[in-house]
PDB file of C-alpha atoms in Angstrom:
ATOM      1  CA  UNK A   1      47.919  -4.219 -51.714  1.00 57.00           C
ATOM      2  CA  UNK A   2      51.596  -4.514 -52.668  1.00 57.00           C
ATOM      3  CA  UNK A   3      52.828  -4.030 -56.224  1.00 51.00           C
ATOM      4  CA  UNK A   4      53.995  -7.654 -56.333  1.00 56.00           C
ATOM      5  CA  UNK A   5      50.541  -8.924 -55.314  1.00 55.00           C
ATOM      6  CA  UNK A   6      48.817  -6.697 -57.873  1.00 47.00           C
ATOM      7  CA  UNK A   7      51.127  -7.930 -60.641  1.00 48.00           C
ATOM      8  CA  UNK A   8      50.559 -11.549 -59.623  1.00 50.00           C
ATOM      9  CA  UNK A   9      46.776 -11.108 -59.643  1.00 54.00           C
ATOM     10  CA  UNK A  10      46.873  -9.240 -62.963  1.00 45.00           C
ATOM     11  CA  UNK A  11      48.731 -11.969 -64.831  1.00 49.00           C
ATOM     12  CA  UNK A  12      46.763 -14.764 -63.224  1.00 53.00           C
ATOM     13  CA  UNK A  13      43.563 -13.013 -64.288  1.00 52.00           C
ATOM     14  CA  UNK A  14      44.989 -12.397 -67.774  1.00 52.00           C
ATOM     15  CA  UNK A  15      45.516 -16.133 -68.189  1.00 50.00           C
ATOM     16  CA  UNK A  16      41.819 -16.808 -67.651  1.00 52.00           C
ATOM     17  CA  UNK A  17      41.093 -14.433 -70.539  1.00 47.00           C
ATOM     18  CA  UNK A  18      43.769 -15.955 -72.771  1.00 52.00           C
ATOM     19  CA  UNK A  19      42.254 -19.408 -72.366  1.00 50.00           C
ATOM     20  CA  UNK A  20      38.778 -18.370 -73.441  1.00 50.00           C
ATOM     21  CA  UNK A  21      37.438 -19.723 -76.717  1.00 50.00           C
ATOM     22  CA  UNK A  22      39.500 -18.490 -79.649  1.00 48.00           C
ATOM     23  CA  UNK A  23      42.760 -18.245 -77.733  1.00 43.00           C
ATOM     24  CA  UNK A  24      45.429 -20.911 -77.517  1.00 41.00           C
ATOM     25  CA  UNK A  25      47.505 -20.183 -74.433  1.00 38.00           C
ATOM     26  CA  UNK A  26      46.393 -23.487 -72.931  1.00 41.00           C
ATOM     27  CA  UNK A  27      48.072 -25.274 -75.852  1.00 40.00           C
ATOM     28  CA  UNK A  28      51.256 -23.382 -75.195  1.00 44.00           C
ATOM     29  CA  UNK A  29      53.680 -24.866 -77.714  1.00 48.00           C
ATOM     30  CA  UNK A  30      53.624 -22.023 -80.222  1.00 53.00           C
ATOM     31  CA  UNK A  31      55.765 -18.969 -79.502  1.00 46.00           C
ATOM     32  CA  UNK A  32      52.919 -16.687 -80.614  1.00 50.00           C
ATOM     33  CA  UNK A  33      50.899 -18.064 -77.701  1.00 54.00           C
ATOM     34  CA  UNK A  34      53.664 -17.489 -75.156  1.00 58.00           C
ATOM     35  CA  UNK A  35      54.019 -13.712 -75.437  1.00 61.00           C
ATOM     36  CA  UNK A  36      52.501 -11.112 -73.133  1.00 64.00           C
ATOM     37  CA  UNK A  37      54.317  -8.087 -74.578  1.00 78.00           C
ATOM     38  CA  UNK A  38      53.313  -5.772 -77.426  1.00 84.00           C
ATOM     39  CA  UNK A  39      53.235  -7.249 -80.921  1.00 83.00           C
ATOM     40  CA  UNK A  40      55.274  -4.717 -82.898  1.00 91.00           C
ATOM     41  CA  UNK A  41      54.343  -4.717 -86.597  1.00 88.00           C
ATOM     42  CA  UNK A  42      51.894  -7.506 -85.605  1.00 85.00           C
ATOM     43  CA  UNK A  43      54.902  -9.781 -85.053  1.00 88.00           C
ATOM     44  CA  UNK A  44      55.136 -11.264 -81.529  1.00 84.00           C
ATOM     45  CA  UNK A  45      58.770 -12.290 -81.911  1.00 89.00           C
ATOM     46  CA  UNK A  46      60.424  -8.946 -82.695  1.00 93.00           C
ATOM     47  CA  UNK A  47      61.436  -8.290 -79.083  1.00 95.00           C
ATOM     48  CA  UNK A  48      62.840 -11.810 -78.754  1.00 94.00           C
ATOM     49  CA  UNK A  49      64.955 -11.369 -81.892  1.00 95.00           C
ATOM     50  CA  UNK A  50      66.186  -7.927 -80.890  1.00 97.00           C
ATOM     51  CA  UNK A  51      67.204  -9.090 -77.412  1.00 97.00           C
ATOM     52  CA  UNK A  52      68.710 -12.371 -78.586  1.00 97.00           C
ATOM     53  CA  UNK A  53      71.147 -10.528 -80.869  1.00 97.00           C
ATOM     54  CA  UNK A  54      72.752  -9.029 -77.757  1.00 98.00           C
ATOM     55  CA  UNK A  55      72.624 -12.276 -75.795  1.00 97.00           C
ATOM     56  CA  UNK A  56      74.363 -14.022 -78.673  1.00 97.00           C
ATOM     57  CA  UNK A  57      76.961 -11.258 -79.094  1.00 95.00           C
ATOM     58  CA  UNK A  58      77.838 -11.561 -75.396  1.00 96.00           C
ATOM     59  CA  UNK A  59      78.355 -15.315 -75.780  1.00 97.00           C
ATOM     60  CA  UNK A  60      75.968 -15.814 -72.871  1.00 98.00           C
ATOM     61  CA  UNK A  61      75.604 -19.260 -71.351  1.00 98.00           C
ATOM     62  CA  UNK A  62      73.420 -18.302 -68.369  1.00 98.00           C
ATOM     63  CA  UNK A  63      70.513 -15.914 -68.897  1.00 98.00           C
ATOM     64  CA  UNK A  64      67.914 -14.486 -66.501  1.00 98.00           C
ATOM     65  CA  UNK A  65      64.551 -13.449 -67.944  1.00 97.00           C
ATOM     66  CA  UNK A  66      63.288 -10.900 -65.423  1.00 97.00           C
ATOM     67  CA  UNK A  67      59.518 -10.932 -65.718  1.00 94.00           C
ATOM     68  CA  UNK A  68      59.353 -13.932 -68.040  1.00 90.00           C
ATOM     69  CA  UNK A  69      55.624 -14.341 -68.594  1.00 87.00           C
ATOM     70  CA  UNK A  70      54.879 -17.785 -70.041  1.00 87.00           C
ATOM     71  CA  UNK A  71      58.532 -18.470 -70.802  1.00 90.00           C
ATOM     72  CA  UNK A  72      58.381 -17.485 -74.455  1.00 90.00           C
ATOM     73  CA  UNK A  73      61.898 -16.050 -74.538  1.00 92.00           C
ATOM     74  CA  UNK A  74      63.348 -19.305 -73.159  1.00 92.00           C
ATOM     75  CA  UNK A  75      61.556 -21.224 -75.912  1.00 90.00           C
ATOM     76  CA  UNK A  76      62.902 -18.808 -78.522  1.00 91.00           C
ATOM     77  CA  UNK A  77      66.453 -19.105 -77.182  1.00 93.00           C
ATOM     78  CA  UNK A  78      66.188 -22.898 -77.244  1.00 89.00           C
ATOM     79  CA  UNK A  79      65.200 -22.725 -80.922  1.00 87.00           C
ATOM     80  CA  UNK A  80      68.364 -20.724 -81.651  1.00 92.00           C
ATOM     81  CA  UNK A  81      70.925 -22.198 -79.267  1.00 95.00           C
ATOM     82  CA  UNK A  82      69.696 -25.057 -77.050  1.00 93.00           C
ATOM     83  CA  UNK A  83      72.808 -25.044 -74.851  1.00 95.00           C
ATOM     84  CA  UNK A  84      71.957 -21.694 -73.210  1.00 97.00           C
ATOM     85  CA  UNK A  85      70.500 -22.019 -69.721  1.00 98.00           C
ATOM     86  CA  UNK A  86      67.564 -19.654 -69.082  1.00 97.00           C
ATOM     87  CA  UNK A  87      66.063 -18.924 -65.669  1.00 97.00           C
ATOM     88  CA  UNK A  88      62.735 -17.125 -65.881  1.00 96.00           C
ATOM     89  CA  UNK A  89      61.425 -15.086 -62.964  1.00 97.00           C
ATOM     90  CA  UNK A  90      57.712 -14.441 -62.461  1.00 94.00           C
ATOM     91  CA  UNK A  91      55.370 -13.510 -59.625  1.00 91.00           C
ATOM     92  CA  UNK A  92      52.478 -15.399 -61.250  1.00 88.00           C
ATOM     93  CA  UNK A  93      52.004 -19.014 -60.181  1.00 89.00           C
ATOM     94  CA  UNK A  94      49.779 -19.548 -63.227  1.00 87.00           C
ATOM     95  CA  UNK A  95      52.505 -18.336 -65.591  1.00 87.00           C
ATOM     96  CA  UNK A  96      55.018 -20.604 -63.861  1.00 92.00           C
ATOM     97  CA  UNK A  97      52.724 -23.627 -64.256  1.00 89.00           C
ATOM     98  CA  UNK A  98      52.096 -22.954 -67.951  1.00 86.00           C
ATOM     99  CA  UNK A  99      55.798 -22.401 -68.653  1.00 88.00           C
ATOM    100  CA  UNK A 100      56.837 -25.566 -66.839  1.00 90.00           C
ATOM    101  CA  UNK A 101      54.309 -27.592 -68.809  1.00 88.00           C
ATOM    102  CA  UNK A 102      55.584 -26.141 -72.086  1.00 87.00           C
ATOM    103  CA  UNK A 103      59.224 -26.758 -71.171  1.00 90.00           C
ATOM    104  CA  UNK A 104      58.406 -30.380 -70.305  1.00 90.00           C
ATOM    105  CA  UNK A 105      56.536 -30.971 -73.587  1.00 88.00           C
ATOM    106  CA  UNK A 106      59.378 -29.439 -75.591  1.00 88.00           C
ATOM    107  CA  UNK A 107      62.054 -31.224 -73.527  1.00 90.00           C
ATOM    108  CA  UNK A 108      63.781 -27.957 -72.626  1.00 91.00           C
ATOM    109  CA  UNK A 109      66.022 -29.183 -69.847  1.00 94.00           C
ATOM    110  CA  UNK A 110      68.042 -25.943 -69.876  1.00 95.00           C
ATOM    111  CA  UNK A 111      65.046 -23.741 -68.992  1.00 95.00           C
ATOM    112  CA  UNK A 112      63.143 -23.232 -65.761  1.00 95.00           C
ATOM    113  CA  UNK A 113      60.793 -20.663 -64.243  1.00 95.00           C
ATOM    114  CA  UNK A 114      61.194 -19.543 -60.655  1.00 97.00           C
ATOM    115  CA  UNK A 115      58.256 -18.188 -58.693  1.00 96.00           C
ATOM    116  CA  UNK A 116      59.995 -15.201 -57.187  1.00 95.00           C
ATOM    117  CA  UNK A 117      60.876 -11.577 -57.718  1.00 96.00           C
ATOM    118  CA  UNK A 118      63.593 -10.548 -60.139  1.00 97.00           C
ATOM    119  CA  UNK A 119      64.989  -8.672 -57.145  1.00 97.00           C
ATOM    120  CA  UNK A 120      66.054 -12.065 -55.789  1.00 97.00           C
ATOM    121  CA  UNK A 121      68.201 -13.590 -58.552  1.00 98.00           C
ATOM    122  CA  UNK A 122      69.580 -16.964 -57.500  1.00 98.00           C
ATOM    123  CA  UNK A 123      72.928 -16.858 -59.304  1.00 98.00           C
ATOM    124  CA  UNK A 124      75.178 -14.640 -61.469  1.00 98.00           C
ATOM    125  CA  UNK A 125      74.263 -14.413 -65.166  1.00 98.00           C
ATOM    126  CA  UNK A 126      75.947 -13.527 -68.433  1.00 98.00           C
ATOM    127  CA  UNK A 127      72.806 -11.674 -69.514  1.00 98.00           C
ATOM    128  CA  UNK A 128      69.774 -10.340 -67.681  1.00 98.00           C
ATOM    129  CA  UNK A 129      66.789  -9.655 -69.925  1.00 98.00           C
ATOM    130  CA  UNK A 130      63.815  -7.480 -68.936  1.00 98.00           C
ATOM    131  CA  UNK A 131      61.075  -7.033 -71.532  1.00 96.00           C
ATOM    132  CA  UNK A 132      58.423  -4.559 -70.317  1.00 94.00           C
ATOM    133  CA  UNK A 133      59.172  -5.350 -66.671  1.00 94.00           C
ATOM    134  CA  UNK A 134      61.697  -2.914 -65.163  1.00 96.00           C
ATOM    135  CA  UNK A 135      59.163  -0.086 -64.932  1.00 93.00           C
ATOM    136  CA  UNK A 136      57.072  -2.182 -62.538  1.00 91.00           C
ATOM    137  CA  UNK A 137      59.908  -2.565 -60.040  1.00 94.00           C
ATOM    138  CA  UNK A 138      58.991  -1.257 -56.596  1.00 92.00           C
ATOM    139  CA  UNK A 139      62.394   0.451 -56.488  1.00 95.00           C
ATOM    140  CA  UNK A 140      64.056   0.753 -59.884  1.00 97.00           C
ATOM    141  CA  UNK A 141      67.338   1.946 -58.404  1.00 97.00           C
ATOM    142  CA  UNK A 142      67.558  -1.031 -56.032  1.00 98.00           C
ATOM    143  CA  UNK A 143      66.658  -3.420 -58.853  1.00 98.00           C
ATOM    144  CA  UNK A 144      69.433  -2.104 -61.102  1.00 98.00           C
ATOM    145  CA  UNK A 145      71.937  -2.380 -58.242  1.00 98.00           C
ATOM    146  CA  UNK A 146      70.843  -5.974 -57.655  1.00 98.00           C
ATOM    147  CA  UNK A 147      71.191  -6.861 -61.329  1.00 98.00           C
ATOM    148  CA  UNK A 148      74.613  -5.209 -61.528  1.00 98.00           C
ATOM    149  CA  UNK A 149      75.810  -7.375 -58.626  1.00 98.00           C
ATOM    150  CA  UNK A 150      74.575 -10.507 -60.416  1.00 98.00           C
ATOM    151  CA  UNK A 151      76.381 -10.009 -63.731  1.00 98.00           C
ATOM    152  CA  UNK A 152      79.215 -12.364 -64.559  1.00 97.00           C
ATOM    153  CA  UNK A 153      82.400 -10.834 -66.062  1.00 96.00           C
ATOM    154  CA  UNK A 154      81.582  -9.516 -69.531  1.00 95.00           C
ATOM    155  CA  UNK A 155      77.859  -9.675 -68.784  1.00 97.00           C
ATOM    156  CA  UNK A 156      75.125  -7.267 -69.848  1.00 98.00           C
ATOM    157  CA  UNK A 157      71.550  -6.238 -69.124  1.00 98.00           C
ATOM    158  CA  UNK A 158      69.091  -5.876 -72.013  1.00 98.00           C
ATOM    159  CA  UNK A 159      65.943  -3.885 -71.236  1.00 98.00           C
ATOM    160  CA  UNK A 160      62.916  -3.058 -73.375  1.00 98.00           C
ATOM    161  CA  UNK A 161      60.488  -0.621 -71.791  1.00 97.00           C
ATOM    162  CA  UNK A 162      58.485   2.580 -72.093  1.00 96.00           C
ATOM    163  CA  UNK A 163      60.705   5.662 -71.823  1.00 98.00           C
ATOM    164  CA  UNK A 164      58.911   8.998 -71.611  1.00 98.00           C
ATOM    165  CA  UNK A 165      60.140  11.963 -73.576  1.00 98.00           C
ATOM    166  CA  UNK A 166      62.050  14.781 -71.848  1.00 97.00           C
ATOM    167  CA  UNK A 167      59.255  17.340 -72.259  1.00 97.00           C
ATOM    168  CA  UNK A 168      56.748  15.197 -70.333  1.00 98.00           C
ATOM    169  CA  UNK A 169      56.084  16.595 -66.864  1.00 96.00           C
ATOM    170  CA  UNK A 170      55.851  13.805 -64.261  1.00 95.00           C
ATOM    171  CA  UNK A 171      53.349  15.839 -62.212  1.00 95.00           C
ATOM    172  CA  UNK A 172      50.859  16.051 -65.098  1.00 96.00           C
ATOM    173  CA  UNK A 173      47.543  14.593 -63.933  1.00 96.00           C
ATOM    174  CA  UNK A 174      47.333  12.105 -66.825  1.00 95.00           C
ATOM    175  CA  UNK A 175      50.861  10.871 -66.078  1.00 97.00           C
ATOM    176  CA  UNK A 176      50.089  10.526 -62.382  1.00 96.00           C
ATOM    177  CA  UNK A 177      46.910   8.599 -63.171  1.00 95.00           C
ATOM    178  CA  UNK A 178      48.791   6.282 -65.507  1.00 95.00           C
ATOM    179  CA  UNK A 179      51.550   5.645 -62.968  1.00 94.00           C
ATOM    180  CA  UNK A 180      48.990   4.840 -60.283  1.00 92.00           C
ATOM    181  CA  UNK A 181      47.168   2.232 -62.373  1.00 90.00           C
ATOM    182  CA  UNK A 182      50.250   0.850 -64.161  1.00 87.00           C
ATOM    183  CA  UNK A 183      52.171   0.674 -60.882  1.00 85.00           C
ATOM    184  CA  UNK A 184      55.198   2.649 -62.053  1.00 89.00           C
ATOM    185  CA  UNK A 185      57.191   3.761 -59.016  1.00 89.00           C
ATOM    186  CA  UNK A 186      59.116   6.281 -61.113  1.00 93.00           C
ATOM    187  CA  UNK A 187      58.540   7.832 -64.528  1.00 96.00           C
ATOM    188  CA  UNK A 188      61.306   6.512 -66.755  1.00 97.00           C
ATOM    189  CA  UNK A 189      62.864   9.326 -68.797  1.00 98.00           C
ATOM    190  CA  UNK A 190      66.310   9.194 -70.343  1.00 98.00           C
ATOM    191  CA  UNK A 191      68.005  11.597 -67.925  1.00 98.00           C
ATOM    192  CA  UNK A 192      66.535   9.718 -64.958  1.00 97.00           C
ATOM    193  CA  UNK A 193      67.489   6.366 -66.436  1.00 98.00           C
ATOM    194  CA  UNK A 194      71.066   7.539 -67.060  1.00 98.00           C
ATOM    195  CA  UNK A 195      71.373   8.667 -63.425  1.00 98.00           C
ATOM    196  CA  UNK A 196      69.974   5.394 -62.068  1.00 98.00           C
ATOM    197  CA  UNK A 197      72.201   3.335 -64.348  1.00 98.00           C
ATOM    198  CA  UNK A 198      75.297   5.279 -63.346  1.00 97.00           C
ATOM    199  CA  UNK A 199      74.452   4.965 -59.647  1.00 97.00           C
ATOM    200  CA  UNK A 200      74.310   1.182 -60.113  1.00 98.00           C
ATOM    201  CA  UNK A 201      77.828   1.161 -61.560  1.00 97.00           C
ATOM    202  CA  UNK A 202      76.547   0.496 -65.081  1.00 98.00           C
ATOM    203  CA  UNK A 203      76.884   2.207 -68.441  1.00 97.00           C
ATOM    204  CA  UNK A 204      74.384   2.564 -71.307  1.00 98.00           C
ATOM    205  CA  UNK A 205      76.126   0.740 -74.152  1.00 97.00           C
ATOM    206  CA  UNK A 206      73.212   1.009 -76.602  1.00 98.00           C
ATOM    207  CA  UNK A 207      69.967   2.982 -76.825  1.00 98.00           C
ATOM    208  CA  UNK A 208      67.640   1.890 -79.630  1.00 98.00           C
ATOM    209  CA  UNK A 209      64.203   3.504 -80.031  1.00 98.00           C
ATOM    210  CA  UNK A 210      62.244   0.526 -81.360  1.00 98.00           C
ATOM    211  CA  UNK A 211      59.110   2.633 -81.865  1.00 97.00           C
ATOM    212  CA  UNK A 212      60.981   4.504 -84.616  1.00 97.00           C
ATOM    213  CA  UNK A 213      61.669   1.243 -86.460  1.00 97.00           C
ATOM    214  CA  UNK A 214      58.469  -0.663 -85.730  1.00 97.00           C
ATOM    215  CA  UNK A 215      54.804   0.190 -85.368  1.00 96.00           C
ATOM    216  CA  UNK A 216      53.534   0.098 -81.779  1.00 94.00           C
ATOM    217  CA  UNK A 217      49.873  -0.997 -81.860  1.00 91.00           C
ATOM    218  CA  UNK A 218      47.590   1.494 -80.139  1.00 92.00           C
ATOM    219  CA  UNK A 219      43.867   2.097 -80.448  1.00 92.00           C
ATOM    220  CA  UNK A 220      42.506   5.585 -81.214  1.00 95.00           C
ATOM    221  CA  UNK A 221      41.476   7.734 -78.257  1.00 96.00           C
ATOM    222  CA  UNK A 222      37.726   7.216 -78.734  1.00 96.00           C
ATOM    223  CA  UNK A 223      38.155   3.426 -78.589  1.00 94.00           C
ATOM    224  CA  UNK A 224      40.397   3.800 -75.524  1.00 94.00           C
ATOM    225  CA  UNK A 225      37.834   6.012 -73.796  1.00 95.00           C
ATOM    226  CA  UNK A 226      35.069   3.474 -74.479  1.00 94.00           C
ATOM    227  CA  UNK A 227      37.172   0.696 -72.955  1.00 91.00           C
ATOM    228  CA  UNK A 228      38.099   2.843 -69.967  1.00 92.00           C
ATOM    229  CA  UNK A 229      34.436   3.468 -69.159  1.00 93.00           C
ATOM    230  CA  UNK A 230      33.652  -0.232 -69.496  1.00 92.00           C
ATOM    231  CA  UNK A 231      36.604  -1.299 -67.321  1.00 88.00           C
ATOM    232  CA  UNK A 232      35.739   1.232 -64.635  1.00 88.00           C
ATOM    233  CA  UNK A 233      32.080   0.148 -64.590  1.00 90.00           C
ATOM    234  CA  UNK A 234      33.124  -3.498 -64.326  1.00 87.00           C
ATOM    235  CA  UNK A 235      35.676  -2.832 -61.571  1.00 85.00           C
ATOM    236  CA  UNK A 236      38.451  -4.269 -63.761  1.00 82.00           C
ATOM    237  CA  UNK A 237      41.947  -4.900 -62.439  1.00 81.00           C
ATOM    238  CA  UNK A 238      43.961  -1.631 -62.346  1.00 85.00           C
ATOM    239  CA  UNK A 239      46.452  -3.130 -64.808  1.00 83.00           C
ATOM    240  CA  UNK A 240      43.862  -3.151 -67.600  1.00 85.00           C
ATOM    241  CA  UNK A 241      43.054   0.504 -66.984  1.00 90.00           C
ATOM    242  CA  UNK A 242      46.761   1.368 -66.889  1.00 91.00           C
ATOM    243  CA  UNK A 243      47.305  -0.377 -70.209  1.00 90.00           C
ATOM    244  CA  UNK A 244      44.599   1.700 -71.899  1.00 92.00           C
ATOM    245  CA  UNK A 245      45.964   4.914 -70.391  1.00 96.00           C
ATOM    246  CA  UNK A 246      49.384   3.984 -71.804  1.00 95.00           C
ATOM    247  CA  UNK A 247      47.893   3.674 -75.293  1.00 95.00           C
ATOM    248  CA  UNK A 248      46.515   7.204 -74.971  1.00 96.00           C
ATOM    249  CA  UNK A 249      49.967   8.479 -73.942  1.00 97.00           C
ATOM    250  CA  UNK A 250      51.462   6.847 -77.047  1.00 97.00           C
ATOM    251  CA  UNK A 251      48.811   8.613 -79.106  1.00 96.00           C
ATOM    252  CA  UNK A 252      49.950  11.931 -77.637  1.00 96.00           C
ATOM    253  CA  UNK A 253      53.563  11.228 -78.636  1.00 97.00           C
ATOM    254  CA  UNK A 254      54.719  11.332 -75.015  1.00 98.00           C
ATOM    255  CA  UNK A 255      56.482   7.983 -74.872  1.00 97.00           C
ATOM    256  CA  UNK A 256      58.974   5.873 -76.827  1.00 98.00           C
ATOM    257  CA  UNK A 257      59.471   2.109 -76.822  1.00 97.00           C
ATOM    258  CA  UNK A 258      63.183   1.664 -76.182  1.00 98.00           C
ATOM    259  CA  UNK A 259      65.727  -1.152 -76.085  1.00 98.00           C
ATOM    260  CA  UNK A 260      68.760  -0.337 -73.966  1.00 98.00           C
ATOM    261  CA  UNK A 261      71.852  -2.367 -73.204  1.00 98.00           C
ATOM    262  CA  UNK A 262      73.677  -1.863 -69.914  1.00 98.00           C
ATOM    263  CA  UNK A 263      77.179  -3.042 -69.090  1.00 98.00           C
ATOM    264  CA  UNK A 264      79.480  -2.538 -66.106  1.00 97.00           C
ATOM    265  CA  UNK A 265      81.385   0.719 -66.547  1.00 90.00           C
ATOM    266  CA  UNK A 266      84.645  -1.219 -66.522  1.00 77.00           C
ATOM    267  CA  UNK A 267      83.501  -3.062 -69.670  1.00 65.00           C
ATOM    268  CA  UNK A 268      82.186  -0.052 -71.620  1.00 59.00           C
ATOM    269  CA  UNK A 269      84.912  -0.239 -74.260  1.00 53.00           C
ATOM    270  CA  UNK A 270      83.696  -3.626 -75.449  1.00 49.00           C
ATOM    271  CA  UNK A 271      80.393  -2.177 -76.632  1.00 49.00           C
ATOM    272  CA  UNK A 272      81.319   1.412 -77.431  1.00 44.00           C
ATOM    273  CA  UNK A 273      80.902   0.863 -81.169  1.00 39.00           C
ATOM    274  CA  UNK A 274      77.216  -0.010 -80.618  1.00 46.00           C
ATOM    275  CA  UNK A 275      76.159   3.407 -79.278  1.00 45.00           C
TER     276      UNK A 275
END
């Protein structure tokens, strides 16, 4: 099964869990209920605020949310600056349906969600945002090249993702197991990221380790192991197993949660003060 199909099935299945009794994703008007990323410091909006600072600084009018989930970032942007146009990209038809319903209820005419890969952007953008999504790209290098070609003059890419520490060996059996279940085509480490970014004609304008400023919620190993056994016995979607394995890697201190800003190399002077 392709990575895209697995991701689609994972998020469609996740929605059925979100809408069980005690959850409110079916209501969908509250930003807390429109997030599928980690809740740093138990605050679901931290990533939105961190990313929006860069979108605002760039004076962006057209923004792509690559891997948009339920469209929470578009709703957040609308609450800050309604004139910004946001195109969300998702592989999940369920996420697209929920987001479209929310946008209609909130009268967000400047936001839409497209049911297609973020490797097929439909127009140039002032900002491309990817919160916990780049690592799932089938070919990270090709994705970065595609995004670089779809930046308007003065544009930037803002990424939040797991970046593994330099001492981590990609061939380690726990890392290989995680990558298999989490569908990472390449282990993202800073040296590798810098090479991929440079090959795409981009420059790292900012590198901010969010996990040094905020608490990343992870369960202790014994709780993770209990969940792993249960998921494996139940034949759970590989994404759930990958998520638990990632928590264990955080517990080992092998991974950081990083925000990075990428700009075309020709524009690096504009953001040099932010490094």
